[in-house]
Amino acid sequence: MSSECIFCKILSRKLPARIIFDDDRAIAFDDINPQAPVHVLVIPKKHISTTLDLSQEDNVLIGHLFQVANRIAVEKNIAERGFRLIMNTNPEAGQSVYHIHLHLLGGRAMLWPPG
Ligand code: AMP
């Protein structure tokens, strides 16, 4: 837990969010500035600043984030059409919140390469 981190504040309910999933290790909530019809962020309850800070003990946790994202994609009926899972690391990738989060984007055709 980091007192300055906005995602830790969402975790502790000090900041509002539309939370659509919550278990012992992760939550998922709607992105405040959606870039697609479905734009959900899946975050660990453990504060980890960037993917560079992951250690081997986080391997199962990271797998769990993907399992949660898959489940939400199925629930939101975008699994068959396709969706994108993204983690941005550091400024050139566009990371703006330094608590790792898996973007689940779907509900429209995606371009490649990304901008
Ligand atoms: P990134 O740029 O990869 O670090 O992604 C951060 C994401 O967090 C962006 O898509 C923002 O729109 C989203 N975001 C920032 N603040 C909030 C918030 N209070 N509630 C929900 N999503 C947020």
PDB file of C-alpha atoms and ligand atoms in Angstrom:
ATOM      1  CA  MET A   1       0.000   0.000   0.000  1.00  0.00           C
ATOM      2  CA  SER A   2       1.330   3.435  -0.973  1.00  0.00           C
ATOM      3  CA  SER A   3      -0.388   6.487   0.522  1.00  0.00           C
ATOM      4  CA  GLU A   4       0.188   8.603  -2.611  1.00  0.00           C
ATOM      5  CA  CYS A   5      -0.961   6.001  -5.126  1.00  0.00           C
ATOM      6  CA  ILE A   6      -4.381   6.658  -6.671  1.00  0.00           C
ATOM      7  CA  PHE A   7      -4.991   2.970  -7.341  1.00  0.00           C
ATOM      8  CA  CYS A   8      -4.206   2.160  -3.683  1.00  0.00           C
ATOM      9  CA  LYS A   9      -6.804   4.805  -2.824  1.00  0.00           C
ATOM     10  CA  ILE A  10      -9.329   3.044  -5.064  1.00  0.00           C
ATOM     11  CA  LEU A  11      -8.414  -0.215  -3.321  1.00  0.00           C
ATOM     12  CA  SER A  12      -9.074   1.315   0.098  1.00  0.00           C
ATOM     13  CA  ARG A  13     -12.265   2.997  -1.225  1.00  0.00           C
ATOM     14  CA  LYS A  14     -10.863   6.480  -0.538  1.00  0.00           C
ATOM     15  CA  LEU A  15     -11.409   7.248  -4.225  1.00  0.00           C
ATOM     16  CA  PRO A  16     -14.532   6.131  -6.079  1.00  0.00           C
ATOM     17  CA  ALA A  17     -14.454   3.741  -9.019  1.00  0.00           C
ATOM     18  CA  ARG A  18     -16.889   1.427 -10.736  1.00  0.00           C
ATOM     19  CA  ILE A  19     -15.491  -1.816  -9.332  1.00  0.00           C
ATOM     20  CA  ILE A  20     -16.671  -4.867 -11.261  1.00  0.00           C
ATOM     21  CA  PHE A  21     -14.490  -7.546  -9.653  1.00  0.00           C
ATOM     22  CA  ASP A  22     -12.926  -7.952  -6.210  1.00  0.00           C
ATOM     23  CA  ASP A  23     -11.181 -10.913  -4.604  1.00  0.00           C
ATOM     24  CA  ASP A  24      -8.319 -11.480  -2.165  1.00  0.00           C
ATOM     25  CA  ARG A  25      -5.596 -10.588  -4.687  1.00  0.00           C
ATOM     26  CA  ALA A  26      -7.044  -8.210  -7.282  1.00  0.00           C
ATOM     27  CA  ILE A  27      -9.766  -5.798  -8.251  1.00  0.00           C
ATOM     28  CA  ALA A  28     -11.042  -4.652 -11.643  1.00  0.00           C
ATOM     29  CA  PHE A  29     -12.782  -1.381 -12.410  1.00  0.00           C
ATOM     30  CA  ASP A  30     -13.849   0.696 -15.407  1.00  0.00           C
ATOM     31  CA  ASP A  31     -11.218   3.072 -16.757  1.00  0.00           C
ATOM     32  CA  ILE A  32     -12.224   6.695 -16.099  1.00  0.00           C
ATOM     33  CA  ASN A  33     -11.210   7.682 -19.648  1.00  0.00           C
ATOM     34  CA  PRO A  34     -12.240   4.697 -21.781  1.00  0.00           C
ATOM     35  CA  GLN A  35     -10.446   4.146 -25.063  1.00  0.00           C
ATOM     36  CA  ALA A  36     -12.858   1.448 -26.263  1.00  0.00           C
ATOM     37  CA  PRO A  37     -16.445   0.368 -25.488  1.00  0.00           C
ATOM     38  CA  VAL A  38     -14.943  -1.995 -22.903  1.00  0.00           C
ATOM     39  CA  HIS A  39     -11.957  -0.564 -21.026  1.00  0.00           C
ATOM     40  CA  VAL A  40     -11.352  -2.208 -17.684  1.00  0.00           C
ATOM     41  CA  LEU A  41      -8.256  -2.065 -15.483  1.00  0.00           C
ATOM     42  CA  VAL A  42      -7.271  -5.175 -13.534  1.00  0.00           C
ATOM     43  CA  ILE A  43      -4.890  -4.387 -10.675  1.00  0.00           C
ATOM     44  CA  PRO A  44      -3.215  -6.389  -7.916  1.00  0.00           C
ATOM     45  CA  LYS A  45      -3.970  -5.446  -4.321  1.00  0.00           C
ATOM     46  CA  LYS A  46      -0.227  -5.527  -3.742  1.00  0.00           C
ATOM     47  CA  HIS A  47       1.378  -2.198  -4.654  1.00  0.00           C
ATOM     48  CA  ILE A  48       3.926  -2.834  -7.424  1.00  0.00           C
ATOM     49  CA  SER A  49       5.072   0.311  -9.258  1.00  0.00           C
ATOM     50  CA  THR A  50       6.029  -1.070 -12.658  1.00  0.00           C
ATOM     51  CA  THR A  51       6.507  -4.435 -14.324  1.00  0.00           C
ATOM     52  CA  LEU A  52      10.231  -3.929 -13.714  1.00  0.00           C
ATOM     53  CA  ASP A  53       9.547  -4.334  -9.992  1.00  0.00           C
ATOM     54  CA  LEU A  54       8.035  -7.790 -10.364  1.00  0.00           C
ATOM     55  CA  SER A  55       9.799 -10.592  -8.573  1.00  0.00           C
ATOM     56  CA  GLN A  56       9.483 -14.319  -8.932  1.00  0.00           C
ATOM     57  CA  GLU A  57       7.053 -14.426  -6.024  1.00  0.00           C
ATOM     58  CA  ASP A  58       4.630 -12.352  -8.153  1.00  0.00           C
ATOM     59  CA  ASN A  59       4.462 -14.892 -10.991  1.00  0.00           C
ATOM     60  CA  VAL A  60       1.217 -16.477  -9.800  1.00  0.00           C
ATOM     61  CA  LEU A  61      -0.280 -13.047  -9.101  1.00  0.00           C
ATOM     62  CA  ILE A  62       0.385 -11.891 -12.661  1.00  0.00           C
ATOM     63  CA  GLY A  63      -1.229 -15.047 -14.008  1.00  0.00           C
ATOM     64  CA  HIS A  64      -4.230 -14.299 -11.829  1.00  0.00           C
ATOM     65  CA  LEU A  65      -4.618 -10.811 -13.355  1.00  0.00           C
ATOM     66  CA  PHE A  66      -4.818 -12.427 -16.804  1.00  0.00           C
ATOM     67  CA  GLN A  67      -7.360 -14.991 -15.557  1.00  0.00           C
ATOM     68  CA  VAL A  68      -9.521 -12.179 -14.147  1.00  0.00           C
ATOM     69  CA  ALA A  69      -9.270 -10.229 -17.419  1.00  0.00           C
ATOM     70  CA  ASN A  70     -10.278 -13.322 -19.422  1.00  0.00           C
ATOM     71  CA  ARG A  71     -13.272 -13.859 -17.176  1.00  0.00           C
ATOM     72  CA  ILE A  72     -14.426 -10.258 -17.603  1.00  0.00           C
ATOM     73  CA  ALA A  73     -13.944 -10.496 -21.389  1.00  0.00           C
ATOM     74  CA  VAL A  74     -16.228 -13.552 -21.441  1.00  0.00           C
ATOM     75  CA  GLU A  75     -18.797 -11.848 -19.192  1.00  0.00           C
ATOM     76  CA  LYS A  76     -18.806  -8.768 -21.416  1.00  0.00           C
ATOM     77  CA  ASN A  77     -19.178 -10.861 -24.576  1.00  0.00           C
ATOM     78  CA  ILE A  78     -16.005  -9.685 -26.257  1.00  0.00           C
ATOM     79  CA  ALA A  79     -13.961 -12.880 -25.876  1.00  0.00           C
ATOM     80  CA  GLU A  80     -14.844 -14.412 -29.246  1.00  0.00           C
ATOM     81  CA  ARG A  81     -14.533 -11.147 -31.170  1.00  0.00           C
ATOM     82  CA  GLY A  82     -11.198 -10.395 -29.579  1.00  0.00           C
ATOM     83  CA  PHE A  83      -9.717  -8.024 -27.069  1.00  0.00           C
ATOM     84  CA  ARG A  84      -6.394  -6.574 -26.087  1.00  0.00           C
ATOM     85  CA  LEU A  85      -4.488  -6.876 -22.794  1.00  0.00           C
ATOM     86  CA  ILE A  86      -1.802  -4.264 -22.219  1.00  0.00           C
ATOM     87  CA  MET A  87       0.570  -3.218 -19.446  1.00  0.00           C
ATOM     88  CA  ASN A  88       2.478  -0.012 -20.068  1.00  0.00           C
ATOM     89  CA  THR A  89       5.887   0.336 -18.446  1.00  0.00           C
ATOM     90  CA  ASN A  90       7.492   3.742 -17.875  1.00  0.00           C
ATOM     91  CA  PRO A  91       7.009   7.056 -19.739  1.00  0.00           C
ATOM     92  CA  GLU A  92       7.623   6.182 -23.387  1.00  0.00           C
ATOM     93  CA  ALA A  93       5.021   3.443 -23.168  1.00  0.00           C
ATOM     94  CA  GLY A  94       2.566   5.928 -21.662  1.00  0.00           C
ATOM     95  CA  GLN A  95       2.484   4.677 -18.090  1.00  0.00           C
ATOM     96  CA  SER A  96       0.808   7.389 -16.011  1.00  0.00           C
ATOM     97  CA  VAL A  97      -0.161   5.476 -12.859  1.00  0.00           C
ATOM     98  CA  TYR A  98       2.681   3.730 -11.062  1.00  0.00           C
ATOM     99  CA  HIS A  99       0.744   0.771  -9.694  1.00  0.00           C
ATOM    100  CA  ILE A 100       0.755  -1.985 -12.292  1.00  0.00           C
ATOM    101  CA  HIS A 101      -2.518  -2.492 -14.117  1.00  0.00           C
ATOM    102  CA  LEU A 102      -3.653  -4.692 -16.950  1.00  0.00           C
ATOM    103  CA  HIS A 103      -5.752  -2.792 -19.494  1.00  0.00           C
ATOM    104  CA  LEU A 104      -8.567  -4.897 -20.950  1.00  0.00           C
ATOM    105  CA  LEU A 105      -9.722  -3.202 -24.149  1.00  0.00           C
ATOM    106  CA  GLY A 106     -12.423  -4.482 -26.473  1.00  0.00           C
ATOM    107  CA  GLY A 107     -15.706  -3.946 -28.237  1.00  0.00           C
ATOM    108  CA  ARG A 108     -14.140  -2.436 -31.344  1.00  0.00           C
ATOM    109  CA  ALA A 109     -11.521  -3.430 -33.915  1.00  0.00           C
ATOM    110  CA  MET A 110      -7.998  -2.663 -32.725  1.00  0.00           C
ATOM    111  CA  LEU A 111      -5.188  -1.316 -34.869  1.00  0.00           C
ATOM    112  CA  TRP A 112      -1.669  -2.649 -35.030  1.00  0.00           C
ATOM    113  CA  PRO A 113       0.927  -1.273 -34.498  1.00  0.00           C
ATOM    114  CA  PRO A 114      -0.488   0.705 -31.574  1.00  0.00           C
ATOM    115  CA  GLY A 115       0.145   4.456 -31.529  1.00  0.00           C
TER     116      GLY A 115
HETATM  117  P1  AMP B   1      -1.445   3.983 -17.928  1.00  0.00           P
HETATM  118  O1  AMP B   1      -1.382   5.245 -18.757  1.00  0.00           O
HETATM  119  O2  AMP B   1      -1.107   2.734 -18.676  1.00  0.00           O
HETATM  120  O3  AMP B   1      -0.659   4.129 -16.651  1.00  0.00           O
HETATM  121  O4  AMP B   1      -2.962   3.801 -17.535  1.00  0.00           O
HETATM  122  C1  AMP B   1      -3.555   4.499 -16.480  1.00  0.00           C
HETATM  123  C2  AMP B   1      -5.022   4.454 -16.730  1.00  0.00           C
HETATM  124  O5  AMP B   1      -5.674   4.771 -15.514  1.00  0.00           O
HETATM  125  C3  AMP B   1      -5.522   5.435 -17.783  1.00  0.00           C
HETATM  126  O6  AMP B   1      -6.177   4.725 -18.814  1.00  0.00           O
HETATM  127  C4  AMP B   1      -6.454   6.362 -16.996  1.00  0.00           C
HETATM  128  O7  AMP B   1      -7.573   6.747 -17.741  1.00  0.00           O
HETATM  129  C5  AMP B   1      -6.843   5.467 -15.819  1.00  0.00           C
HETATM  130  N1  AMP B   1      -7.229   6.174 -14.613  1.00  0.00           N
HETATM  131  C6  AMP B   1      -6.561   7.194 -13.993  1.00  0.00           C
HETATM  132  N2  AMP B   1      -7.215   7.568 -12.879  1.00  0.00           N
HETATM  133  C7  AMP B   1      -8.299   6.762 -12.777  1.00  0.00           C
HETATM  134  C8  AMP B   1      -9.361   6.661 -11.838  1.00  0.00           C
HETATM  135  N3  AMP B   1      -9.447   7.466 -10.757  1.00  0.00           N
HETATM  136  N4  AMP B   1     -10.316   5.721 -12.048  1.00  0.00           N
HETATM  137  C9  AMP B   1     -10.253   4.929 -13.124  1.00  0.00           C
HETATM  138  N5  AMP B   1      -9.268   4.957 -14.039  1.00  0.00           N
HETATM  139  C10 AMP B   1      -8.306   5.878 -13.875  1.00  0.00           C
END
